[in-house]
Coordinates of C-alpha atoms and ligand atoms in Angstrom, one line a residue:
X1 CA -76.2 6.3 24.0
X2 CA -76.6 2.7 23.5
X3 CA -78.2 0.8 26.4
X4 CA -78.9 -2.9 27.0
X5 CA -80.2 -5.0 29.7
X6 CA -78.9 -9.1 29.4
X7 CA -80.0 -11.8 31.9
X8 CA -77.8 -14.9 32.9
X9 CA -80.6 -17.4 33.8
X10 CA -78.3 -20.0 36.3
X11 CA -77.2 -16.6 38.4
X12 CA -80.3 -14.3 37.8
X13 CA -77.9 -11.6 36.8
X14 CA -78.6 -8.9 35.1
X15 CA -75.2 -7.6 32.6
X16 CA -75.7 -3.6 31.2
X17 CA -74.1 -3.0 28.2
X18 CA -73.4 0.8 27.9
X19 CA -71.8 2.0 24.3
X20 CA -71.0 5.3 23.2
X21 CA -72.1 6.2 19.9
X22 CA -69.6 8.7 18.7
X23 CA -66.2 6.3 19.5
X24 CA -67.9 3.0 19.6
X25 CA -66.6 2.0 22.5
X26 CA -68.5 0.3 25.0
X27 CA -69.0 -0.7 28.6
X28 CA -70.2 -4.0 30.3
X29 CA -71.2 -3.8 34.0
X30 CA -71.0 -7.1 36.2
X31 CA -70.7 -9.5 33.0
X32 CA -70.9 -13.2 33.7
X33 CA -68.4 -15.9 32.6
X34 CA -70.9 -18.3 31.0
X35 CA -72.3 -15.3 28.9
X36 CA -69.3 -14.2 27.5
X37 CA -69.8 -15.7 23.9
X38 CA -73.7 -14.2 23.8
X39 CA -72.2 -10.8 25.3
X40 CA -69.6 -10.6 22.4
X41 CA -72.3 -11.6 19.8
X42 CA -74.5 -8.4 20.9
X43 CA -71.6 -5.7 21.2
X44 CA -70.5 -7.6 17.8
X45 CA -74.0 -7.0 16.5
X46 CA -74.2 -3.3 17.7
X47 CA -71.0 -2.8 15.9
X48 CA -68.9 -1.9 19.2
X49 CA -65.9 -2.3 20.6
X50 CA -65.5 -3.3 24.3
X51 CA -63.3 -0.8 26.0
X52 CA -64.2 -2.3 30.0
X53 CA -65.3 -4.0 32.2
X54 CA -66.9 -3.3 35.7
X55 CA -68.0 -4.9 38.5
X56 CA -70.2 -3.6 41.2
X57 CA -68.2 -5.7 43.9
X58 CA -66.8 -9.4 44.5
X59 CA -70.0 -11.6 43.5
X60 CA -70.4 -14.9 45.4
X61 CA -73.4 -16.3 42.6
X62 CA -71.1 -16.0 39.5
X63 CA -67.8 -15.8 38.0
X64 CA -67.1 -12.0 36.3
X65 CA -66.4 -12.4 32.6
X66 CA -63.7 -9.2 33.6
X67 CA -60.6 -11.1 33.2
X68 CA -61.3 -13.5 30.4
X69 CA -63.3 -10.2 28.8
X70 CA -59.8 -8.9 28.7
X71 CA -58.0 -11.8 26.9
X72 CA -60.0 -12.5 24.3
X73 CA -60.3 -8.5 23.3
X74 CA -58.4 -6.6 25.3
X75 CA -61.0 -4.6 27.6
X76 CA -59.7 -3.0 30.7
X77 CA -60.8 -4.1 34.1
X78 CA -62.3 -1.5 36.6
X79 CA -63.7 -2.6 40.2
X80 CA -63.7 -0.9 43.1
X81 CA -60.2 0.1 45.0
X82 CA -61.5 -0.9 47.9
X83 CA -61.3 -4.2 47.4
X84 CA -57.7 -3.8 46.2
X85 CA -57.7 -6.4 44.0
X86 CA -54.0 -6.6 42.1
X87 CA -55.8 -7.9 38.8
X88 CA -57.4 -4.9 38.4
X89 CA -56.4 -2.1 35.9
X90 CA -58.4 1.0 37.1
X91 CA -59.8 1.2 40.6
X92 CA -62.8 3.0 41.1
X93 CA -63.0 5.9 44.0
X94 CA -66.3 7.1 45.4
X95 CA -67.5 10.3 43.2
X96 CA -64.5 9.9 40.6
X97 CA -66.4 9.6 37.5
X98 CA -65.0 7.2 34.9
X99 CA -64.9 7.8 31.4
X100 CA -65.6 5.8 28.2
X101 CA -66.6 8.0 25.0
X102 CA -68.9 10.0 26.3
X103 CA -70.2 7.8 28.3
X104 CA -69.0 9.1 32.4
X105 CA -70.3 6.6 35.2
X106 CA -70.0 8.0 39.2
X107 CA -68.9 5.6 41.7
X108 CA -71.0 5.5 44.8
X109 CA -69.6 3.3 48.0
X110 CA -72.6 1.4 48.8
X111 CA -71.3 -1.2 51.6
X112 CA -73.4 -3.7 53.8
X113 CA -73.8 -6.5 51.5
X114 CA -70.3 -6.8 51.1
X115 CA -68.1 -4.0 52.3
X116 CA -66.4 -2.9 48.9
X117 CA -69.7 -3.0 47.2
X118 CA -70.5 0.1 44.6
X119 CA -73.2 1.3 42.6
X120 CA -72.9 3.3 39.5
X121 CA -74.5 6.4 38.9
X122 CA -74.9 7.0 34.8
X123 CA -77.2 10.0 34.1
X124 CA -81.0 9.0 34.8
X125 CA -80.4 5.6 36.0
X126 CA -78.7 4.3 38.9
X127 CA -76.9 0.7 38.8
X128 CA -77.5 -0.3 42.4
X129 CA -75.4 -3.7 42.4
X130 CA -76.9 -6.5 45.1
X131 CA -76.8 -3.0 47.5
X132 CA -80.7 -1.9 46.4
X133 CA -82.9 -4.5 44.6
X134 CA -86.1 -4.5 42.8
X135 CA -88.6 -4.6 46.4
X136 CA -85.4 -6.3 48.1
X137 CA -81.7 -6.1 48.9
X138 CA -78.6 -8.2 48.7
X139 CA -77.9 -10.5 51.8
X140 CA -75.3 -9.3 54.4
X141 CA -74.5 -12.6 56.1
X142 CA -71.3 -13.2 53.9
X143 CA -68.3 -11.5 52.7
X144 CA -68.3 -8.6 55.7
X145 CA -71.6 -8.0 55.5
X146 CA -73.2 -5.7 57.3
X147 CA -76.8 -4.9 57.6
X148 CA -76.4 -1.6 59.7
X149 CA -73.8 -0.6 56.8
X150 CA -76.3 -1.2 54.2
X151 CA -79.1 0.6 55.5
X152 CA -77.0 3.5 55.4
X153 CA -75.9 2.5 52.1
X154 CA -79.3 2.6 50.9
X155 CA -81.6 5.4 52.6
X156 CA -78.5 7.8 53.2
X157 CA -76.8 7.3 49.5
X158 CA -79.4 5.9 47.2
X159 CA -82.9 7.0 48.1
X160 CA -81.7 10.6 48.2
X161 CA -81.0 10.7 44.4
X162 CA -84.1 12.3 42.4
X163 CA -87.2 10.0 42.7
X164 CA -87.4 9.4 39.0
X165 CA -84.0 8.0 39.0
X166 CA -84.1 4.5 37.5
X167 CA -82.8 1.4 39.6
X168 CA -81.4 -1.0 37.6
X169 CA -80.5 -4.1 40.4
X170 CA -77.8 -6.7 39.5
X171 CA -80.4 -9.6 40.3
X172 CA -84.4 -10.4 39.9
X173 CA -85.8 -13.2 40.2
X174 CA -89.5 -13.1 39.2
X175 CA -88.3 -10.9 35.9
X176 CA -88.5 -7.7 37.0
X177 CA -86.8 -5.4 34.6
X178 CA -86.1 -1.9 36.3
X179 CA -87.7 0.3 39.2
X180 CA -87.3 3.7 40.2
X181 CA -85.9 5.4 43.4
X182 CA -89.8 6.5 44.0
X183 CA -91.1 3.2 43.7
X184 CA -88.2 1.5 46.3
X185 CA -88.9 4.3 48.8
X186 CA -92.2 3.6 48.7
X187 CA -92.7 0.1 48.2
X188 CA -89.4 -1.9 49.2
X189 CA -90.7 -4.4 52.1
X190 CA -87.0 -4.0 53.5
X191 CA -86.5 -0.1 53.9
X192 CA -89.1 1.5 52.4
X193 CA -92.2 3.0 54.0
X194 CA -90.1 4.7 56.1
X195 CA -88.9 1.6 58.2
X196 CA -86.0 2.4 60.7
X197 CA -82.8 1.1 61.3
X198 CA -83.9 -1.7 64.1
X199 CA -86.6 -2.9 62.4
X200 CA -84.3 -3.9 59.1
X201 CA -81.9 -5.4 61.3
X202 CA -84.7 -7.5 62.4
X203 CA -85.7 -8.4 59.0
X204 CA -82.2 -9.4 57.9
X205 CA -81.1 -11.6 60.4
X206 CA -84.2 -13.4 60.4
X207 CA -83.7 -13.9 56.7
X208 CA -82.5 -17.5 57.9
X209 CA -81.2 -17.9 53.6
X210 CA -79.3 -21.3 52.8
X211 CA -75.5 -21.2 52.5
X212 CA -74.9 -19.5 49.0
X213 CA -74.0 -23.2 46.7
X214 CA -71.0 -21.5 44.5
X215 CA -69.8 -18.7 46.9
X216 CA -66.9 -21.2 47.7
X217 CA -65.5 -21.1 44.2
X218 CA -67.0 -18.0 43.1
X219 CA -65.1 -15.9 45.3
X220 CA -61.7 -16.7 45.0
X221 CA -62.1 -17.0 41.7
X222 CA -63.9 -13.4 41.6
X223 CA -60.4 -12.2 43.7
X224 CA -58.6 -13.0 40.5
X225 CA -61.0 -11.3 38.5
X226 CA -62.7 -14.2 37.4
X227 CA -61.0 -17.7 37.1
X228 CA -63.1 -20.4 36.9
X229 CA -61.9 -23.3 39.3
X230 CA -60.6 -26.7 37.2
X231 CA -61.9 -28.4 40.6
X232 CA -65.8 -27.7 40.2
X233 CA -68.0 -30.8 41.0
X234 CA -70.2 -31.4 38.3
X235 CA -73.0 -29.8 39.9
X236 CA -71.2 -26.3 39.2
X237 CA -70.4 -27.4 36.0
X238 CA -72.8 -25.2 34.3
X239 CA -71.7 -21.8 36.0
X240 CA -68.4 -22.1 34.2
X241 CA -70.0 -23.2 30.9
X242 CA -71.2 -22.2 27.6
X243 CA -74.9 -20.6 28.5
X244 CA -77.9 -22.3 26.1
X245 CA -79.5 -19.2 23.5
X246 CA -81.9 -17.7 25.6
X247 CA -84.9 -15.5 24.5
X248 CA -83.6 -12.2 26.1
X249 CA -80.3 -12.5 25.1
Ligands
LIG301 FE1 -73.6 -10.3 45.3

């Protein structure tokens, strides 16, 4: 199995790139518009050939590279049914594994911080979306979130997977890389330790986070599985541009 982590600096997202060694084929989970070219350069380099795309749920920081991913070479798109999005080619159901090569991913229905949001479980490592990140979580003040629903999502569907599972988030911001289920139980300021239901409540809505800059573009155009908007003021510019060489990717 081939396995590689790739960070879009302007987002703070983190792409996976999951190939198959036997057929060559590969997947890209929650791959970003502007990274497209540097994305294509590293499958190109590993010799690879991208058979899909898939996105943990409809991002409001980025545009998905799903639907121009498919254009230029032909990869499928997969997101979660819920969503029902009609520019997807194969919708994802809770606990129907999807297979590339011998690569097989698990969908898990992780809602809260938005309420068609899925992780992916792929053998020792979990890809936990915006649901579970490294000591944090995704917000749940937009896009139907819900913070009840994502405490459930978390200590009823992701803590209980073995404790050396590995938690690769969709975000960091201080360069984390990966954590563990152990470590988040533990550790996790939100819902680790133990805390309870009322108490994370508390701690969400007091979050009091900025209105999200891009989520007005990013979201439609995520709903069309990634179309940047010809409309973006030149602030946004660089979201739908070419991203500068960067050392990780
Ligand atoms: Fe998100």
């Amino acid at each position: 199995m081939i396995f590689k982590q790739l960070f879009e600096p302007i987002s703070s997202t983190y792409t996976y790139l999951l190939g198959c060694e036997e057929t060559g084929q590969a997947i890209l989970i929650d791959p970003v518009i502007n990274a497209i070219d540097r994305d294509l350069r590293v499958l190109d380099d590993l010799g690879l050939r991208l058979e899909r795309t898939l996105d943990t749920h409809i991002h409001a920081d980025h545009i998905t590279a799903a639907r121009e991913l498919k254009t230029r070479v032909g990869s499928k798109i997969a997101a979660p049914a819920l969503d029902r999005l009609p520019c997807v080619d194969l919708p994802i159901e809770e606990n129907r594994p999807m297979q590339v090569g011998s690569l097989s991913l698990t969908g898990l229905h992780t809602p809260g911080h938005t309420d068609g949001h899925f992780a992916y479980l792929f053998r020792d490592r979990v890809f936990t979306g915006d649901a579970l990140l490294i000591e944090g979580c995704g917000r749940t003040d937009f896009q139907n979130g819900d913070s009840e629903a994502l405490y459930r999502s978390v200590t009823e569907k992701l803590f209980p997977l073995p404790d050396e599972t590995l938690v690769y988030p969709a975000h960091d911001y201080t360069g984390r890389h990966v954590s563990s289920i152990a470590q988040e139980k533990a550790r996790n300021p939100r819902l680790g330790a133990g805390k309870q239901l009322e108490e994370f409540k508390q701690i969400m809505a007091g979050l009091k986070l900025p209105y999200p800059k891009f989520i007005d573009y990013a979201v439609p155009g995520n709903r069309q599985c990634g179309v940047c908007p010809s409309d973006l003021p030149e602030e946004l510019q660089q979201y739908c541009g070419v991203m500068a060489a960067s050392p990780q990717g």
